[in-house]
Structure formats: structure tokens, C-alpha cells
Amino acid sequence: MTLAILAVAGVASIFLFALKGVLDQVPDVIDSASRARDAWHRFRRKVDEQPTTATVVEMPPRGDEKQPPAAA
């Protein structure tokens, strides 16, 4: 009888330990899901936006197009 009580207590403690481990990960999973959702919304917003010619910015010339420095 004592052995059965110890076995049940052991199984219960292992179950509680595993349950605590799973519950400790819940906040990280929720944070990760919200970051993934935000990234998906940003991605979809960029895909939905159609680039116009007004949004294209050309870089001004650098002015150092003479000759590259010689290798030593």
C-alpha cells in the first residue's frame, strides 16, 4: 500500500513539473506570435503598396570617379 501511494505521488509530481515547464513557456510563445503577426502585417502592407515614380530616390553622384587607389 505504501508503495502505491509513493508511486501515485511520484507520477503526480512529474506531471506537475511538466505542467509548470509548459506554462513557463506560454508568455514567450505569445510574444513570438505577436511579433510574427506584426511582421506579417508589415510584409503584406509592403506588398499591397504600389511603388510610384515619386517614391524612387536617385543617389547624387559621389564625385570620386577618377581612378581607384592603387593596390600596395
C-alpha positions in Angstrom: 0.0 0.0 0.0 2.8 2.4 0.9 4.5 1.7 -2.4 1.3 2.5 -4.3 1.0 5.9 -2.5 4.6 6.7 -3.3 4.1 5.7 -7.0 1.0 7.9 -7.3 2.8 10.8 -5.6 5.8 10.4 -7.9 3.6 10.4 -11.0 1.7 13.5 -9.8 5.0 15.3 -9.1 6.3 14.5 -12.5 3.0 15.7 -14.1 3.1 19.0 -12.1 6.8 19.5 -13.1 6.0 19.0 -16.8 2.9 21.3 -16.5 5.0 24.0 -14.9 7.5 23.8 -17.7 4.8 24.2 -20.3 3.2 27.1 -18.5 6.5 28.9 -18.1 6.8 28.9 -21.9 3.4 30.4 -22.6 4.4 34.1 -22.3 7.3 33.6 -24.7 5.0 31.8 -27.2 2.5 34.7 -27.0 5.3 37.3 -27.6 6.6 35.4 -30.5 3.2 35.0 -32.1 2.6 38.8 -31.8 5.9 39.5 -33.4 5.2 37.1 -36.2 1.8 38.7 -36.7 3.3 42.2 -36.8 5.9 41.1 -39.3 3.2 39.5 -41.5 1.2 42.7 -41.4 4.3 44.8 -42.4 5.1 42.3 -45.2 1.5 42.5 -46.5 1.5 46.2 -46.3 4.7 46.5 -48.4 3.3 44.0 -51.0 0.0 45.9 -51.2 1.7 49.3 -51.8 2.4 50.0 -55.4 5.6 52.0 -55.9 5.3 55.2 -57.8 7.9 57.1 -59.6 7.7 59.8 -56.9 9.0 57.3 -54.3 12.1 56.4 -56.2 15.1 58.4 -54.9 18.2 58.6 -57.0 21.6 59.0 -55.3 23.6 62.0 -56.3 27.0 61.3 -57.9 29.8 60.8 -55.4 32.3 62.8 -57.4 35.2 60.4 -56.8 35.0 58.6 -60.0 38.6 59.5 -61.1 40.7 56.4 -60.6 40.6 53.8 -57.8 43.6 53.8 -55.5 46.5 51.6 -56.5 47.0 48.4 -54.6 50.1 48.3 -52.5 
